[in-house]
Coordinates of C-alpha atoms and ligand atoms in Angstrom, one line a residue:
M1 CA 85.8 135.5 86.3
K2 CA 86.2 132.8 83.9
K3 CA 90.0 132.0 83.0
I4 CA 91.5 132.6 79.4
S5 CA 91.9 129.0 78.8
Q6 CA 88.5 128.6 78.4
L7 CA 88.8 130.1 75.1
F8 CA 89.3 127.1 72.9
L9 CA 89.8 127.2 69.1
S10 CA 87.8 126.1 66.2
F11 CA 87.1 122.1 65.9
L12 CA 85.8 121.2 62.7
L13 CA 82.2 119.7 62.6
V14 CA 81.9 119.2 59.0
L15 CA 84.5 119.3 56.3
T16 CA 83.6 120.6 53.2
L17 CA 84.3 120.6 49.5
A18 CA 87.6 120.7 48.3
G19 CA 86.9 122.8 45.0
C20 CA 90.6 123.8 44.6
S21 CA 91.2 127.1 43.3
S22 CA 90.5 127.1 39.5
K23 CA 93.1 128.3 37.0
P24 CA 92.4 130.1 34.0
A25 CA 93.9 127.3 31.9
E26 CA 90.5 125.2 33.1
S27 CA 88.5 127.8 31.8
G28 CA 90.3 127.6 28.5
S29 CA 92.3 131.0 29.2
T30 CA 95.6 131.4 28.4
F31 CA 97.8 134.3 28.5
K32 CA 100.6 135.9 26.7
A33 CA 103.2 136.1 29.4
G34 CA 104.6 139.4 30.3
T35 CA 103.8 142.9 32.5
Y36 CA 100.6 144.8 31.3
T37 CA 99.2 147.8 32.4
A38 CA 95.7 149.6 32.1
E39 CA 93.6 151.8 34.2
A40 CA 89.6 152.7 34.5
M41 CA 87.8 155.5 36.2
G42 CA 87.4 155.3 40.2
N43 CA 85.6 157.7 42.3
N44 CA 87.9 160.6 41.8
A45 CA 90.2 159.7 39.4
P46 CA 91.5 156.5 37.4
V47 CA 93.0 153.9 39.2
K48 CA 95.8 152.4 37.0
V49 CA 97.0 148.9 37.6
E50 CA 99.9 146.6 36.4
V51 CA 99.6 142.9 35.7
T52 CA 101.8 140.3 35.3
V53 CA 100.8 137.1 34.0
T54 CA 102.9 133.6 32.9
A55 CA 101.4 131.4 30.4
D56 CA 98.6 130.1 32.7
T57 CA 98.8 132.2 35.8
I58 CA 98.0 135.7 37.0
E59 CA 100.8 136.3 39.2
K60 CA 100.8 139.8 40.4
I61 CA 98.6 142.9 40.4
V62 CA 100.1 146.1 41.3
I63 CA 97.7 149.6 41.7
L64 CA 100.3 151.9 40.4
E65 CA 98.2 155.3 40.7
H66 CA 94.9 156.3 41.9
K67 CA 93.1 159.2 43.9
E68 CA 90.7 157.3 45.8
T69 CA 89.4 158.6 49.2
P70 CA 91.7 157.3 52.2
S71 CA 89.9 154.7 54.6
I72 CA 87.1 154.4 52.5
S73 CA 88.9 152.8 49.2
D74 CA 91.9 151.1 51.3
L75 CA 90.4 147.9 51.6
A76 CA 89.3 147.8 48.2
L77 CA 92.8 148.7 47.0
S78 CA 94.3 146.1 49.1
E79 CA 91.9 143.0 48.9
M80 CA 90.6 143.4 45.2
P81 CA 94.2 142.5 43.8
T82 CA 94.9 139.7 46.3
K83 CA 91.7 138.3 45.7
I84 CA 91.7 138.0 41.8
V85 CA 95.2 136.6 42.2
E86 CA 93.6 134.0 44.7
V87 CA 91.0 133.1 42.8
Q88 CA 92.6 133.5 39.2
G89 CA 89.6 134.9 38.0
L90 CA 87.2 137.9 37.6
G91 CA 84.4 136.8 39.3
V92 CA 85.5 138.3 42.7
D93 CA 82.9 140.2 44.8
T94 CA 83.4 143.6 45.2
I95 CA 84.2 145.3 48.7
S96 CA 80.8 146.5 50.1
G97 CA 81.2 150.2 50.7
A98 CA 83.9 150.7 48.1
T99 CA 82.2 149.3 45.2
V100 CA 83.3 151.9 42.6
T101 CA 86.8 151.6 43.5
S102 CA 86.5 147.6 43.6
D103 CA 84.6 148.0 40.1
A104 CA 87.6 150.3 38.4
I105 CA 90.3 147.7 39.6
L106 CA 88.5 144.8 38.1
E107 CA 87.9 146.8 34.9
A108 CA 91.3 147.9 34.9
V109 CA 92.7 144.5 35.2
A110 CA 90.2 143.1 32.6
L111 CA 91.4 145.8 30.1
A112 CA 95.1 144.6 31.1
L113 CA 94.4 141.1 30.7
E114 CA 92.3 141.3 27.5
E115 CA 95.8 142.8 26.1
A116 CA 97.7 139.5 27.2
G117 CA 95.1 137.7 25.2
A118 CA 92.6 136.4 27.7
D119 CA 89.3 135.1 27.4
I120 CA 87.6 137.8 29.9
E121 CA 84.0 136.3 29.8
A122 CA 85.4 132.8 30.9
L123 CA 87.5 134.8 33.4
K124 CA 84.6 136.5 35.0
K125 CA 82.8 133.3 35.4
I126 CA 85.4 131.8 37.9
S127 CA 84.0 133.3 41.0
E128 CA 85.1 133.2 44.8
K129 CA 82.2 130.8 45.4
E130 CA 84.3 128.0 43.6
V131 CA 87.1 128.5 46.5
A132 CA 86.6 125.7 49.2
K133 CA 83.8 126.3 51.6
E134 CA 85.2 126.4 55.1
A135 CA 84.2 124.2 57.5
D136 CA 81.7 124.9 60.4
V137 CA 83.2 125.8 63.7
E138 CA 82.5 126.8 67.4
Y139 CA 84.3 128.8 69.6
K140 CA 83.8 129.8 73.1
A141 CA 84.7 132.8 75.4
D142 CA 83.6 134.5 78.4
V143 CA 82.6 137.6 76.2
I144 CA 81.0 137.2 72.4
I145 CA 80.7 140.7 71.2
I146 CA 78.8 141.1 67.3
G147 CA 79.9 144.1 65.4
A148 CA 83.4 145.8 65.3
G149 CA 82.2 149.3 65.2
G150 CA 83.4 151.9 67.8
A151 CA 81.0 150.6 70.3
G152 CA 81.9 147.0 69.7
M153 CA 85.7 147.6 69.9
A154 CA 85.3 149.5 73.3
A155 CA 83.2 147.1 74.8
A156 CA 86.0 144.3 73.4
V157 CA 88.8 146.0 74.9
T158 CA 87.1 146.6 78.2
A159 CA 86.0 143.3 78.7
H160 CA 89.5 142.1 78.0
Q161 CA 90.8 144.6 80.6
E162 CA 88.5 143.2 83.1
G163 CA 90.0 139.5 82.6
A164 CA 87.6 138.2 80.1
S165 CA 88.5 136.4 77.0
V166 CA 86.8 137.8 74.4
I167 CA 85.5 137.0 70.7
I168 CA 84.3 140.1 68.4
I169 CA 82.6 139.0 64.9
E170 CA 82.4 141.2 62.5
K171 CA 80.3 140.6 59.4
M172 CA 82.0 143.2 57.0
P173 CA 85.7 142.4 55.4
R174 CA 86.8 145.2 57.8
V175 CA 86.2 146.8 61.1
G176 CA 85.1 150.5 61.8
G177 CA 81.4 150.4 60.6
N178 CA 80.1 153.7 60.5
T179 CA 82.3 154.9 63.2
I180 CA 85.6 155.0 61.2
L181 CA 83.5 157.1 58.5
A182 CA 82.6 159.6 61.1
G183 CA 84.3 163.0 61.1
G184 CA 85.9 162.1 64.4
A185 CA 84.4 164.8 66.6
L186 CA 84.3 163.3 70.0
N187 CA 82.2 165.7 72.6
A188 CA 83.3 165.6 76.1
V189 CA 84.2 168.3 79.0
D190 CA 86.9 167.7 81.3
D191 CA 85.0 170.0 84.1
G192 CA 87.0 172.6 85.5
S193 CA 89.9 172.5 83.2
E194 CA 91.1 175.5 81.6
T195 CA 89.8 174.7 78.2
A196 CA 86.3 174.1 79.6
L197 CA 86.3 177.4 81.9
A198 CA 87.7 179.3 78.6
N199 CA 84.8 177.9 76.7
E200 CA 82.2 178.6 79.6
D201 CA 81.7 174.7 79.2
S202 CA 80.7 172.3 81.8
V203 CA 79.6 168.5 82.0
E204 CA 76.0 170.5 83.4
L205 CA 75.8 172.6 80.0
H206 CA 76.5 169.3 78.1
Y207 CA 73.9 167.6 79.7
N208 CA 71.5 170.1 79.2
Q209 CA 72.3 170.8 75.6
T210 CA 72.0 166.8 74.8
Y211 CA 68.6 166.6 76.7
E212 CA 67.1 169.6 75.4
G213 CA 68.8 169.1 71.9
G214 CA 67.0 165.7 72.0
D215 CA 63.4 167.6 72.7
K216 CA 63.7 166.0 76.2
Q217 CA 62.9 162.5 74.9
G218 CA 66.5 161.1 75.7
D219 CA 66.3 158.9 79.0
P220 CA 67.7 161.4 81.7
E221 CA 69.8 158.9 83.2
L222 CA 71.5 157.5 80.4
V223 CA 72.3 161.2 79.4
R224 CA 73.7 161.7 82.7
E225 CA 75.9 158.7 82.0
L226 CA 76.9 159.6 78.6
V227 CA 78.1 163.1 79.5
S228 CA 79.6 162.0 83.1
N229 CA 81.9 159.4 81.6
A230 CA 82.9 161.3 78.3
W231 CA 86.2 163.0 79.6
D232 CA 87.1 159.6 81.4
G233 CA 86.3 157.8 77.8
V234 CA 89.0 160.3 76.1
E235 CA 91.5 159.7 79.0
W236 CA 91.0 155.9 78.5
L237 CA 91.5 156.2 74.5
Q238 CA 94.7 158.4 75.2
S239 CA 95.8 155.4 77.8
L240 CA 95.3 153.0 74.6
G241 CA 97.8 155.3 72.5
M242 CA 95.0 157.3 70.9
E243 CA 95.9 161.0 70.3
F244 CA 93.7 164.2 70.0
K245 CA 94.6 167.6 68.5
E246 CA 94.9 170.3 71.1
G247 CA 91.8 172.4 71.8
T248 CA 88.0 171.9 70.9
F249 CA 85.6 172.8 68.3
T250 CA 82.1 172.8 67.4
V251 CA 81.2 170.2 65.1
L252 CA 78.1 170.6 62.5
G253 CA 74.9 170.5 65.1
G254 CA 77.2 170.2 68.4
M255 CA 75.9 173.3 69.7
W256 CA 79.2 173.9 71.6
P257 CA 83.2 174.0 71.2
R258 CA 83.5 171.0 73.2
A259 CA 84.6 168.5 70.3
H260 CA 88.0 166.9 70.5
K261 CA 89.5 165.9 67.0
P262 CA 91.7 162.9 66.6
V263 CA 95.1 163.4 64.9
E264 CA 94.5 160.8 62.5
P265 CA 91.8 161.2 59.8
V266 CA 88.2 160.2 60.1
G267 CA 87.4 157.5 62.9
T268 CA 90.9 155.9 62.0
G269 CA 92.3 157.1 65.2
F270 CA 90.2 154.9 67.3
F271 CA 90.7 151.7 65.1
N272 CA 94.3 151.8 65.1
A273 CA 94.2 152.0 69.1
Y274 CA 91.5 149.1 69.4
Q275 CA 93.5 147.0 66.8
E276 CA 96.8 147.8 68.4
Y277 CA 95.3 146.4 72.0
I278 CA 93.8 143.4 69.9
D279 CA 97.2 142.6 68.1
T280 CA 99.2 142.7 71.3
N281 CA 97.2 140.8 73.9
E282 CA 96.2 137.2 73.9
N283 CA 92.5 136.1 73.9
I284 CA 91.1 138.8 72.5
D285 CA 90.1 137.6 68.8
L286 CA 88.6 139.5 66.0
H287 CA 86.7 137.3 63.1
L288 CA 85.8 139.2 60.0
E289 CA 83.5 138.4 57.5
V290 CA 81.2 136.3 60.3
T291 CA 77.7 137.6 60.2
A292 CA 75.5 137.1 63.6
K293 CA 72.0 135.3 62.9
E294 CA 70.6 134.2 65.9
F295 CA 71.0 134.3 69.6
I296 CA 71.3 130.9 71.6
V297 CA 69.0 131.1 74.4
K298 CA 68.7 128.7 77.5
D299 CA 66.3 129.5 79.9
G300 CA 65.6 133.1 79.1
E301 CA 69.3 133.8 79.3
V302 CA 71.3 134.9 76.0
I303 CA 74.2 132.4 76.2
G304 CA 75.7 132.7 72.5
V305 CA 75.4 133.6 69.0
V306 CA 75.1 131.6 65.9
A307 CA 76.6 133.1 62.6
E308 CA 77.6 132.7 59.1
G309 CA 81.3 132.6 57.9
K310 CA 82.4 134.1 54.8
T311 CA 81.7 130.9 52.5
G312 CA 78.3 130.2 54.3
N313 CA 79.6 128.0 56.8
K314 CA 78.1 127.9 60.4
V315 CA 80.1 129.9 63.3
T316 CA 78.4 128.9 66.6
L317 CA 79.6 131.1 69.5
H318 CA 79.2 130.1 73.1
A319 CA 79.1 133.0 75.9
N320 CA 80.2 132.2 79.5
N321 CA 79.4 135.6 80.6
G322 CA 77.3 137.5 78.0
V323 CA 77.2 138.6 74.3
V324 CA 77.5 142.7 73.5
L325 CA 75.1 143.4 70.5
A326 CA 77.0 146.6 68.9
T327 CA 76.0 146.1 65.1
G328 CA 75.0 149.7 64.8
G329 CA 72.1 151.4 63.1
F330 CA 69.9 150.9 60.1
G331 CA 70.4 154.0 57.8
Q332 CA 71.2 151.8 54.8
N333 CA 68.2 149.8 55.3
I334 CA 65.5 151.2 52.9
E335 CA 62.7 148.9 54.1
M336 CA 63.2 149.8 58.0
R337 CA 63.2 153.7 57.2
Q338 CA 60.2 153.5 55.7
E339 CA 59.0 151.3 58.3
Y340 CA 59.7 153.4 61.0
N341 CA 59.8 156.9 59.8
T342 CA 56.9 159.3 60.8
I343 CA 59.1 162.5 60.8
W344 CA 60.3 163.1 57.3
K345 CA 58.4 163.4 54.3
N346 CA 60.1 160.6 52.5
L347 CA 63.1 158.3 53.1
D348 CA 63.4 156.0 50.4
E349 CA 66.0 155.0 48.1
S350 CA 66.2 158.5 46.8
I351 CA 67.7 159.6 49.7
K352 CA 71.0 158.8 50.1
S353 CA 73.2 158.1 53.6
T354 CA 76.5 158.8 55.1
N355 CA 76.4 155.2 56.4
H356 CA 78.4 152.1 55.5
S357 CA 76.7 149.5 53.5
G358 CA 76.6 147.1 56.6
A359 CA 74.3 149.4 58.5
T360 CA 71.2 147.4 57.8
G361 CA 69.8 147.0 61.2
D362 CA 70.7 143.5 61.8
G363 CA 70.8 143.9 65.6
I364 CA 67.3 145.4 65.6
A365 CA 65.8 142.2 64.0
L366 CA 68.1 140.0 66.2
A367 CA 66.8 142.0 69.5
K368 CA 63.2 141.5 68.3
T369 CA 63.6 137.5 68.6
V370 CA 64.4 137.9 72.4
K371 CA 61.6 140.4 73.0
A372 CA 63.7 143.0 73.2
Q373 CA 62.1 146.6 73.7
L374 CA 62.7 149.0 70.9
V375 CA 62.4 152.6 71.7
Q376 CA 61.8 155.9 69.8
M377 CA 62.6 154.0 66.3
E378 CA 61.1 157.1 64.4
N379 CA 63.9 159.1 65.4
I380 CA 66.1 159.1 62.4
Q381 CA 68.6 162.0 61.9
L382 CA 69.5 163.5 58.5
L383 CA 72.4 165.9 57.9
P384 CA 72.4 168.5 55.5
M385 CA 76.0 167.8 54.4
G386 CA 75.8 165.0 52.2
D387 CA 78.0 164.7 48.9
P388 CA 75.6 164.9 46.1
E389 CA 77.0 161.7 44.2
T390 CA 77.1 159.4 47.3
G391 CA 75.5 160.8 50.2
S392 CA 78.9 160.3 52.3
L393 CA 80.2 163.1 54.2
S394 CA 83.6 163.4 52.4
G395 CA 83.9 166.7 50.3
N396 CA 82.7 168.4 53.2
I397 CA 84.6 171.6 53.3
E398 CA 83.7 173.1 56.3
M399 CA 86.5 173.1 59.3
A400 CA 84.1 174.1 61.9
V401 CA 80.6 175.4 62.3
E402 CA 81.6 179.2 63.0
N403 CA 83.0 180.3 59.7
R404 CA 81.0 179.3 56.7
I405 CA 77.5 179.6 55.6
F406 CA 74.8 177.9 53.5
V407 CA 73.3 179.2 50.1
N408 CA 70.6 177.5 48.2
D409 CA 70.9 177.3 44.2
E410 CA 69.8 181.0 44.1
G411 CA 72.5 182.3 46.3
N412 CA 70.4 182.9 49.5
R413 CA 71.0 182.1 53.2
F414 CA 68.2 180.0 54.4
V415 CA 68.7 179.1 58.0
D416 CA 70.7 179.4 60.8
E417 CA 74.0 177.1 60.0
G418 CA 74.4 176.8 63.8
A419 CA 71.1 175.3 64.3
R420 CA 70.3 171.6 65.3
R421 CA 70.8 169.4 62.5
D422 CA 67.1 168.6 62.1
V423 CA 66.5 172.1 61.7
M424 CA 69.1 172.6 59.2
T425 CA 68.1 169.5 57.2
A426 CA 64.3 170.5 57.2
A427 CA 65.4 174.0 55.9
L428 CA 67.3 172.5 53.2
F429 CA 64.5 169.9 52.0
E430 CA 62.3 173.1 51.4
Q431 CA 65.0 174.8 49.0
P432 CA 65.0 174.5 45.2
N433 CA 66.1 171.0 44.2
A434 CA 67.0 170.6 48.1
H435 CA 70.4 171.2 47.1
M436 CA 72.9 173.9 48.6
W437 CA 76.4 175.1 48.6
T438 CA 78.9 175.7 51.5
I439 CA 80.6 179.2 51.3
L440 CA 83.8 179.9 53.1
D441 CA 86.7 181.9 52.5
S442 CA 90.5 181.7 53.0
H443 CA 90.5 181.8 56.8
D444 CA 90.6 178.1 57.2
Y445 CA 92.2 177.6 54.0
P446 CA 95.0 180.0 53.8
T447 CA 97.2 177.8 51.2
G448 CA 94.6 175.2 50.1
D449 CA 96.7 172.5 50.9
E450 CA 94.8 172.1 54.3
V451 CA 93.0 168.9 54.5
N452 CA 89.4 168.3 55.7
N453 CA 88.3 165.2 57.8
F454 CA 88.6 162.8 54.9
N455 CA 92.2 163.9 54.3
E456 CA 91.2 165.5 51.2
S457 CA 92.6 169.0 50.3
M458 CA 90.7 171.9 49.3
N459 CA 93.1 171.8 46.2
Q460 CA 92.4 168.4 45.1
L461 CA 88.6 168.7 45.9
I462 CA 88.9 171.8 43.2
K463 CA 90.8 169.6 40.8
D464 CA 88.2 167.1 41.0
K465 CA 85.4 169.3 40.5
R466 CA 84.2 168.6 44.0
A467 CA 84.9 172.0 45.0
F468 CA 84.9 175.5 43.6
K469 CA 87.2 178.7 43.8
G470 CA 86.9 182.2 43.0
D471 CA 88.9 185.1 43.8
T472 CA 85.9 187.2 44.1
L473 CA 82.5 186.3 45.2
E474 CA 81.2 187.4 41.9
E475 CA 83.6 185.2 40.5
L476 CA 82.5 182.1 42.5
A477 CA 79.3 182.7 42.0
E478 CA 79.6 182.3 38.1
Q479 CA 81.5 179.1 38.9
I480 CA 78.6 177.5 40.8
G481 CA 76.0 179.1 39.0
V482 CA 74.0 181.1 41.7
D483 CA 73.2 184.7 41.2
P484 CA 76.2 187.0 42.0
K485 CA 74.3 189.9 43.8
N486 CA 72.4 187.2 45.9
L487 CA 75.6 185.7 46.9
V488 CA 77.3 189.1 47.8
N489 CA 74.3 190.0 49.6
A490 CA 74.4 187.0 51.5
V491 CA 77.9 187.4 52.6
E492 CA 77.8 191.1 53.5
G493 CA 74.6 190.5 55.5
F494 CA 76.4 187.8 57.4
N495 CA 79.6 189.6 57.8
S496 CA 77.6 192.5 59.7
H497 CA 76.4 190.4 62.3
V498 CA 79.8 188.6 62.6
E499 CA 81.0 192.3 63.2
A500 CA 78.0 193.2 65.4
K501 CA 78.1 189.9 67.1
T502 CA 74.1 190.0 67.0
A503 CA 71.7 187.6 66.1
D504 CA 71.1 187.6 62.5
E505 CA 67.4 187.2 60.8
F506 CA 67.8 183.4 61.1
G507 CA 68.6 183.4 65.1
R508 CA 72.3 182.4 64.1
T509 CA 74.9 183.7 67.0
L510 CA 77.8 181.2 66.3
Y511 CA 80.3 183.3 64.7
K512 CA 84.2 183.7 64.4
D513 CA 85.6 185.4 61.1
P514 CA 83.8 187.2 58.5
I515 CA 83.8 185.9 55.2
N516 CA 85.9 188.4 53.7
Q517 CA 89.4 187.1 52.3
G518 CA 89.5 185.5 48.8
P519 CA 89.8 183.3 47.4
Y520 CA 86.4 181.9 48.3
Y521 CA 85.5 178.7 48.0
A522 CA 82.3 176.4 47.8
A523 CA 80.8 172.7 47.6
A524 CA 77.5 171.5 47.0
R525 CA 75.7 169.2 49.7
I526 CA 72.3 167.5 50.1
P527 CA 70.1 165.9 52.8
T528 CA 71.5 162.2 53.7
V529 CA 70.5 160.0 56.1
H530 CA 73.0 159.9 59.0
H531 CA 71.9 158.1 62.3
T532 CA 69.2 156.0 63.5
M533 CA 68.5 157.4 67.3
G534 CA 66.1 154.6 67.9
G535 CA 66.8 151.1 68.6
V536 CA 67.2 148.6 71.6
K537 CA 66.0 150.1 75.2
I538 CA 69.2 149.3 77.7
N539 CA 69.5 150.6 81.4
T540 CA 72.7 152.5 82.7
D541 CA 74.4 149.2 82.8
A542 CA 74.2 148.7 79.3
Q543 CA 71.7 145.6 80.0
V544 CA 69.2 145.1 77.2
I545 CA 65.3 145.7 79.0
G546 CA 62.8 143.3 77.4
E547 CA 59.3 144.4 76.3
D548 CA 58.0 143.1 79.9
G549 CA 60.3 145.8 81.5
N550 CA 62.8 143.1 83.1
V551 CA 66.5 142.7 82.1
I552 CA 67.4 140.2 79.3
L553 CA 70.0 138.1 81.0
G554 CA 73.2 137.8 79.3
L555 CA 72.3 140.3 76.8
Y556 CA 74.1 143.8 76.5
A557 CA 74.1 146.5 74.0
A558 CA 75.8 149.5 73.0
G559 CA 76.3 152.3 70.3
E560 CA 73.6 153.0 67.5
V561 CA 71.9 150.0 67.8
T562 CA 70.8 151.4 71.3
G563 CA 68.0 154.0 71.4
G564 CA 66.7 156.6 74.1
I565 CA 69.6 158.5 74.7
H566 CA 69.9 161.1 72.2
G567 CA 66.1 161.5 71.8
A568 CA 64.7 163.2 68.9
N569 CA 68.1 164.8 67.7
R570 CA 71.6 163.8 68.3
L571 CA 73.8 166.6 68.8
G572 CA 77.0 166.3 66.8
G573 CA 79.9 164.8 68.4
N574 CA 77.7 162.8 70.9
A575 CA 77.8 159.5 68.3
L576 CA 81.6 159.0 69.1
T577 CA 81.1 159.7 73.1
D578 CA 78.2 157.1 72.9
T579 CA 80.5 154.5 71.6
V580 CA 83.2 154.7 73.9
V581 CA 81.0 155.8 77.2
F582 CA 78.4 152.7 76.5
G583 CA 80.9 150.4 74.7
R584 CA 82.9 150.4 77.8
I585 CA 79.9 149.9 80.2
A586 CA 78.7 147.2 78.0
G587 CA 81.9 145.4 77.9
L588 CA 82.3 145.9 82.0
S589 CA 79.2 144.5 82.5
A590 CA 79.5 141.5 80.4
A591 CA 82.6 140.8 81.8
K592 CA 81.5 141.3 85.3
N593 CA 78.2 139.0 84.6
K594 CA 78.8 135.7 86.8
Ligands
ADP1 P1 78.5 151.7 66.6 O1 78.7 153.2 66.0 O2 77.5 151.7 67.0 O3 79.7 151.2 66.9 P2 79.0 151.1 63.8 O4 78.4 151.2 62.4 O5 80.4 151.9 64.1 O6 78.3 151.3 65.1 O7 79.2 149.8 64.0 C1 78.9 148.4 63.8 C2 79.3 147.2 63.3 O8 78.5 146.1 63.2 C3 79.7 147.5 61.8 O9 80.9 147.4 61.4 C4 78.7 146.3 61.3 O10 78.9 145.7 59.9 C5 78.6 145.3 62.2 N1 77.4 144.6 62.2 C6 76.3 144.7 61.8 N2 75.3 143.7 61.6 C7 76.2 142.9 62.1 C8 76.1 141.4 61.9 N3 74.7 140.7 61.8 N4 76.9 140.5 62.6 C9 78.0 140.8 62.7 N5 78.7 142.2 62.6 C10 77.4 143.2 62.2

């Protein structure tokens, strides 16, 4: 194993321009010194800012009030004010994935500066690009990881625990990728435990459901690897300080109550744990806003990566042992969706996605350059649970699959709401406007202050008109504009099967409580692209397999960039398991190489 000392830090190759930060004075802008407040509409409510200026400097920007969605907007709220002050102008790039919040901040600051007498048009021309371009740099480490999502971070921490020095590069200004936006549900069975016995669950059942739920297209060896190492993954996360709630639940399309829910909202628990590890250890470094562009290959072996830094500078990364590709999927790449889709009628820009904006399939393009084998690229998963405005999973009011139904715009049920994700989405596409309502009652929301995975309370969603409430079903039907008779019939029919514990006309068998305790709640949902199950072929050591069937030396892959684990349909709750299990395997294999 190479020693940590081999990690040497940047040396300057080229020193590029100085272009010192431009002051508004240079563009002719001056201010009336003072403190000004203004607001502009964000995603959920106005964002209010306070801007302090001297005669020639924007000194301070504080966000006074906002109701933006946690984790998604955090970066915009912290970074945008800093960047504006840094640049001393308004030509600041918005934060990918939080564009609306970023724009709201820019607009509110512009309004405040206008009041301070600034020349807004001139300030808009002062951009980040004018700030000094950074120098080209080179780094070396035992293991280079591309992508700081779930799989990349699990690989990084594991490789480091195995004694390797590690550098992670991430193209976005934050870690997390799609993983941090995920609901947080992680499927794992602790075989023989009280919970598993009580749920009549086993690793074998997890295997069967994963394999059969993917129409037997998954590679049996990879599926076996996934389910057998899942619980070990949970214990490993706990050893890093991550906490899970008691018990298990059934996540949408998860087929069985074996999902573990982190204590912290969405996927933040994973990244707080990984970040803590990185922060408290030497020789494991994370570089944000560095985008992998090509592999460095020598004699058929991948030995490094050439990347681009934030300011367009060249970042060269040499790997002593191996490179881990953990770049996620291509849910946000419309061209690739169209190129590979053979299953859905249409996946053009009219179909939104739950994914973060960086899910553009870079890893697939990179893998192609070294002739990696791509498998099952047509297997693109949609969910019936997208927010009508953004396609994201936020605003989802379901707490667990058992206690809610879906009705279409006429107020009628149309599918087994415990079915596979592809089945539910295909059924939703057939409904008027391809639009539906999740309906549930107070069993899961005794007070309305309970929060969903996105830390959004029902009461807040109602205030924001993203969810609706009625003391009776008729009242709810009126609120959402569906036929009250149909809605009442739908709920009564459902309740009769809950009571009788019999399969209903759609074949649904997953039940817990009837829907009979007002107030009743509804929220609108649409089909949305969620997960690209096809990708780079790997073996059980997470080594990438070439078109010729041989291992590509030095290259490992894990997470959504890989293909052939989930087959035609990924079980809800298996993606996070995938990032942890195969991320760890990739990290271990890369660290042990040489
Ligand atoms: P997974 O679940 O497989 O870990 P994620 O979507 O959570 O996938 O994470 C993938 C990460 O890889 C994202 O944070 C994404 O921004 C990052 N990424 C994608 N392409 C590149 C690239 N070319 N260079 C560096 N990072 C990348």
